[in-house]
Short mmCIF file of C-alpha atoms in Angstrom, two decimals:
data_model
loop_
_atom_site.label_atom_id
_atom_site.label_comp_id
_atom_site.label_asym_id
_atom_site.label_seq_id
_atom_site.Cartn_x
_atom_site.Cartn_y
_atom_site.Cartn_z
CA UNK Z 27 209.30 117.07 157.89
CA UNK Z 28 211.72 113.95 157.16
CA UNK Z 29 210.40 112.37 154.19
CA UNK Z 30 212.96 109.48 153.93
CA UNK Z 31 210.53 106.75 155.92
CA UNK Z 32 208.71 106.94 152.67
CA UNK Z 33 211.90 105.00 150.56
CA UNK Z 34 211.00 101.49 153.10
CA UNK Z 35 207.99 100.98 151.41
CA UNK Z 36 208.49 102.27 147.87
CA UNK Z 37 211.56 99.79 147.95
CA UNK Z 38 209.52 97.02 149.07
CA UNK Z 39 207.18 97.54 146.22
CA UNK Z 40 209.74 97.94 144.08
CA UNK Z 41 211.06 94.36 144.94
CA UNK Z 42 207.55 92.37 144.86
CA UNK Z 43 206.52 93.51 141.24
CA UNK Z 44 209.70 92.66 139.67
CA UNK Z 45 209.81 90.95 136.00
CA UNK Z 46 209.74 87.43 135.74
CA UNK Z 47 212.73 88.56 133.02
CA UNK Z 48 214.98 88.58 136.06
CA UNK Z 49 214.55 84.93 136.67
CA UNK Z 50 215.02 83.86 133.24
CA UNK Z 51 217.73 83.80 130.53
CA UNK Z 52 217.77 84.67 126.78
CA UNK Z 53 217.82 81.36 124.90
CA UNK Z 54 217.00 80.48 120.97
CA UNK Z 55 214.16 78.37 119.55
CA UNK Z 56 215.37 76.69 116.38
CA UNK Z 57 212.77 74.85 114.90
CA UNK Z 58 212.27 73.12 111.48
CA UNK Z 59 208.76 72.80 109.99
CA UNK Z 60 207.41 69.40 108.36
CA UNK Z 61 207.28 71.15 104.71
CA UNK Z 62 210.63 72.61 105.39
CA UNK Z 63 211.49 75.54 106.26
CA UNK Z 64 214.48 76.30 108.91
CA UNK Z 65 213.03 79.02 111.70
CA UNK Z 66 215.22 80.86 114.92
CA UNK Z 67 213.86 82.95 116.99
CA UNK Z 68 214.07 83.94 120.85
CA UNK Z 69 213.16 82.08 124.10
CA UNK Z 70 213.57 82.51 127.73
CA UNK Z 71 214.94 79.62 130.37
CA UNK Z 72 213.68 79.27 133.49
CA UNK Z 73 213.59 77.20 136.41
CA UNK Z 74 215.60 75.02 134.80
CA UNK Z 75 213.18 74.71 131.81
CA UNK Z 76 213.16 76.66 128.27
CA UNK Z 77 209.61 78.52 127.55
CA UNK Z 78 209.20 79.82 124.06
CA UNK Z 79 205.96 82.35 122.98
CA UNK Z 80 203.26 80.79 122.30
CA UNK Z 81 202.45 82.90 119.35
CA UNK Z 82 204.34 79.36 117.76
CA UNK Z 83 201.17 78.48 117.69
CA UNK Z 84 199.25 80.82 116.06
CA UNK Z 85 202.20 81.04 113.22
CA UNK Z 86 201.00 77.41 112.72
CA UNK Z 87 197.66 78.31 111.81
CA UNK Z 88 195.82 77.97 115.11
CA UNK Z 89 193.38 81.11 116.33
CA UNK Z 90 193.87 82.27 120.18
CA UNK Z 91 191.13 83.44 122.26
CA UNK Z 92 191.51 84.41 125.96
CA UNK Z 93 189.01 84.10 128.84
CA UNK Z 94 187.53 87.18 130.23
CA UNK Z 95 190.24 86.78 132.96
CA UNK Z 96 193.13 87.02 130.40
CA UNK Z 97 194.13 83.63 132.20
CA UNK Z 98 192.99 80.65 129.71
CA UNK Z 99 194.05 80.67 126.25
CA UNK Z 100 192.72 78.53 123.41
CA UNK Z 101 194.23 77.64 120.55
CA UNK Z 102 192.25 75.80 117.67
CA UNK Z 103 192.86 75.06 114.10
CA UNK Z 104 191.38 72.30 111.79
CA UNK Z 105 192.19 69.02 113.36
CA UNK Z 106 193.73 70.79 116.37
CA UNK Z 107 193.09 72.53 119.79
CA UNK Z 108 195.70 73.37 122.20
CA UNK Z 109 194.72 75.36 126.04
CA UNK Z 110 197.27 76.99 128.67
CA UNK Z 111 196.38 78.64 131.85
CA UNK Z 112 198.83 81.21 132.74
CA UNK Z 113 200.63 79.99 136.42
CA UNK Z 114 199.46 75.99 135.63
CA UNK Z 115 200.88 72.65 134.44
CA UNK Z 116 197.60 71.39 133.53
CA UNK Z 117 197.22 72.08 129.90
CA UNK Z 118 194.48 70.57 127.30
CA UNK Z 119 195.29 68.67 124.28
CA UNK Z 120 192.57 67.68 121.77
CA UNK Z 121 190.27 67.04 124.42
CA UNK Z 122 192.43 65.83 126.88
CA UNK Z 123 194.14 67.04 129.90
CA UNK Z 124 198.05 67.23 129.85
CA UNK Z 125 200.43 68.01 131.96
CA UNK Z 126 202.38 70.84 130.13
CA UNK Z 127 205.91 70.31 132.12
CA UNK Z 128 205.98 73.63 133.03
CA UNK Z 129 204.68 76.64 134.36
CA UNK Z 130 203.20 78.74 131.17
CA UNK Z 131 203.76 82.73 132.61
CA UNK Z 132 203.18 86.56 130.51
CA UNK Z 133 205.96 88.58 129.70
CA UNK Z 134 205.53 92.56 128.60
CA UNK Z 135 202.31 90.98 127.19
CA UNK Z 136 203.54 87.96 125.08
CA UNK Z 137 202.82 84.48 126.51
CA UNK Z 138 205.56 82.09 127.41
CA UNK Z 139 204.86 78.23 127.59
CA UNK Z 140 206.95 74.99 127.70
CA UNK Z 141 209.22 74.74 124.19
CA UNK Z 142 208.90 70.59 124.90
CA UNK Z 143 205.12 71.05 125.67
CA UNK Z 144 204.60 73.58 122.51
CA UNK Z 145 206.76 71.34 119.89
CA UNK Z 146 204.94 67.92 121.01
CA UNK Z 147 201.07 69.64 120.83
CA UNK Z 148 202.51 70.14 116.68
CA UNK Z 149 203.37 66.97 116.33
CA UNK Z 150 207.15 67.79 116.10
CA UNK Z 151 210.44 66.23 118.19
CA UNK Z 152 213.02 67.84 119.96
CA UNK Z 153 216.38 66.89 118.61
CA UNK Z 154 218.80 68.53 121.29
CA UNK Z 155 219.62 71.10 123.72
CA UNK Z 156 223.17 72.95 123.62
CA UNK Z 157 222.71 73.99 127.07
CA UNK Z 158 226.43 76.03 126.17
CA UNK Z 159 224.96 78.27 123.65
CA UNK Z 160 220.87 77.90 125.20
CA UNK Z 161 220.11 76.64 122.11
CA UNK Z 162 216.42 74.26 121.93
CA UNK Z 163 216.66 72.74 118.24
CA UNK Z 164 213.10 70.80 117.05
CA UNK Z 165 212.00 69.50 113.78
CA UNK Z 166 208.84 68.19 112.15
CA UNK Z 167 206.58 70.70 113.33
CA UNK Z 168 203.26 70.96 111.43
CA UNK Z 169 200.77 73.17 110.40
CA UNK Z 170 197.07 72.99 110.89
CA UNK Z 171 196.27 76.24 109.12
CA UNK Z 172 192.73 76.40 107.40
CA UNK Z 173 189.92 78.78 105.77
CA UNK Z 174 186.39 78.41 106.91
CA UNK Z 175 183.37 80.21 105.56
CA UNK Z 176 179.10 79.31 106.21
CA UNK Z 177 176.90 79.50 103.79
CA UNK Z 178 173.06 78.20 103.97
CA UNK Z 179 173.83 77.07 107.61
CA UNK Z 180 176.48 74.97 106.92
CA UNK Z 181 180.31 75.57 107.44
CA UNK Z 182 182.91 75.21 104.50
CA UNK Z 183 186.71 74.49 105.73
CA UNK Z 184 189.47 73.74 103.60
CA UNK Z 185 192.55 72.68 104.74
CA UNK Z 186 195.31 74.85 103.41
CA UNK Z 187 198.29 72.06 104.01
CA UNK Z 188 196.36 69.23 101.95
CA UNK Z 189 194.09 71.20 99.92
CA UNK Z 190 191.11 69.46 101.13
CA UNK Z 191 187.34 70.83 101.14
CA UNK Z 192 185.28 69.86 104.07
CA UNK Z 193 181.68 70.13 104.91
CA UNK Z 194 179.93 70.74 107.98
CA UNK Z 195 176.41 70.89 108.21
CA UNK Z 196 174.07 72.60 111.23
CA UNK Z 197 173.88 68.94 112.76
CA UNK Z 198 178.10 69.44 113.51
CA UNK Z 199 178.57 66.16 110.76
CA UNK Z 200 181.26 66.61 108.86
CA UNK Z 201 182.79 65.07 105.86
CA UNK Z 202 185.04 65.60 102.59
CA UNK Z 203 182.99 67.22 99.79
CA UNK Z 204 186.58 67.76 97.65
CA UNK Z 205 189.76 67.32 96.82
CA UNK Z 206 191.48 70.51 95.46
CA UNK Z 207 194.67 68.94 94.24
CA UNK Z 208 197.40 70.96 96.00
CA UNK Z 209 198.27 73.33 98.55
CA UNK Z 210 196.97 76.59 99.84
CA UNK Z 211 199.00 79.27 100.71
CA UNK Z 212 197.81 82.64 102.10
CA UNK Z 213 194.53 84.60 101.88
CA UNK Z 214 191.51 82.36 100.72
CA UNK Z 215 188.91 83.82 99.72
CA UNK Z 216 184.72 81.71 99.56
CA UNK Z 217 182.38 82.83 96.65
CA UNK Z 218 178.73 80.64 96.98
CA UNK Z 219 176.62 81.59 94.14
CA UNK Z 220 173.26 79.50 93.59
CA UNK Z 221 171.90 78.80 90.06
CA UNK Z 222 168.05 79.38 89.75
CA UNK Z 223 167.24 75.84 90.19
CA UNK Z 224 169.49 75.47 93.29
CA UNK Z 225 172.78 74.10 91.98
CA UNK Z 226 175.59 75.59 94.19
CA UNK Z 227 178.58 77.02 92.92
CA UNK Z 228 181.41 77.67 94.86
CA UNK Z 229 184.91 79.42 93.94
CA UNK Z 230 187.94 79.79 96.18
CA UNK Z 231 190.66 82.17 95.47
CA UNK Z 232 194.17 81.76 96.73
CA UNK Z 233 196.30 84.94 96.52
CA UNK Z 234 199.72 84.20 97.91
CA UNK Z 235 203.06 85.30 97.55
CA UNK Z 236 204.83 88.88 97.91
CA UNK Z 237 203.24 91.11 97.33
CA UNK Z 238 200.34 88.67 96.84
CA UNK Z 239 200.76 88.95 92.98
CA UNK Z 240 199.91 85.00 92.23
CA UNK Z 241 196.17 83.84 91.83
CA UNK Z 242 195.04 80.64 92.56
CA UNK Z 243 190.95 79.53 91.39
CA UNK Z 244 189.08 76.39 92.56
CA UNK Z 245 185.09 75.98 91.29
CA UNK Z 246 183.69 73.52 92.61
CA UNK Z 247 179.66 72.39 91.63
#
């Protein structure tokens, strides 16, 4: 029996599920963050367009979670929530619907979104292009990393950059219960103790550095 009929369609196959990586060129992400802090890493141009991985993001201090269709991605931090559908423009900025500029798409299972679209949602500005050496150069990029914990229905958040203690209670109010005095750095850590005539107590630990040698305590009464 001649078998060679059966290379048409394997071919054709071959040629629908090809990688978006074929359309796209390797390109760098340069980016400078608002504390300092000079960061390169990899992006992708296409269309026209340079797309950098949205785990940005999360290196910012936002949390992802996907829809059930692994189409929708959130992104939230204190202060901040970010949301790309995978083959849109339409994107979601605190609340509000954007257009992204481009056309976020998944690559070998890392998502890709707009660099502009990515560095304006963090507050930062693109400074140039060098479309000779593909090179997309941003600074002022902030962080919105935080530490939450409940405790006796309410929810304690402190934002890392600032150092700030927030409250919120089961009614979704919120407000500044403290100022810690500087910056938190890595893994925070909530202790609530109550007193037997109801005063609360509450410590946060701040181990940081490498290998997480340095201790940090905050009481707070």
């Amino acid at each position: 029996m001649d078998k060679r009929w059966l290379l048409a369609p394997i071919f054709v196959v071959s040629l629908l599920t090809a990688p978006v990586a074929n359309a796209a060129l390797p390109a760098y992400f340069t980016y400078i963050m608002d504390g300092g802090g000079k960061v390169t890493s990899s992006a992708l141009v296409k269309d026209g367009m340079t797309y950098v991985s949205a785990s940005h993001w999360e290196a910012a201090g936002l949390k992802v979670v996907w829809d059930e269709s692994h189409q929708r991605a959130e992104f939230t931090g204190w202060g901040k929530k970010i949301a790309v559908r995978i083959g849109s423009k339409q994107g979601v900025l605190d609340g509000k619907l954007v257009n992204a500029e481009g056309v976020p798409f998944e690559l070998n299972g890392q998502l890709y979104v707009p660099a502009r679209f990515l560095v304006n949602s963090l507050g930062g500005t693109t400074v140039s292009w060098d479309a000779t050496k593909r090179i997309y150069t941003a600074t002022g990029l902030l962080s919105f990393a935080s530490a939450s914990a409940q405790f006796g229905g309410s929810t304690y958040t402190v934002d890392k950059k600032t150092g700030s203690l927030y409250l919120t209670d089961s009614a979704g109010h919120t407000r500044l219960l403290a100022n810690l005095g500087s910056q938190l750095f890595d893994a925070v850590q909530f202790n609530f103790q109550k007193t037997p005539k109801g005063l609360l107590y509450l410590t946060l630990t701040d181990v940081y550095g490498e290998p997480h040698i340095n201790n940090k305590w905050y009481t707070i009464n």
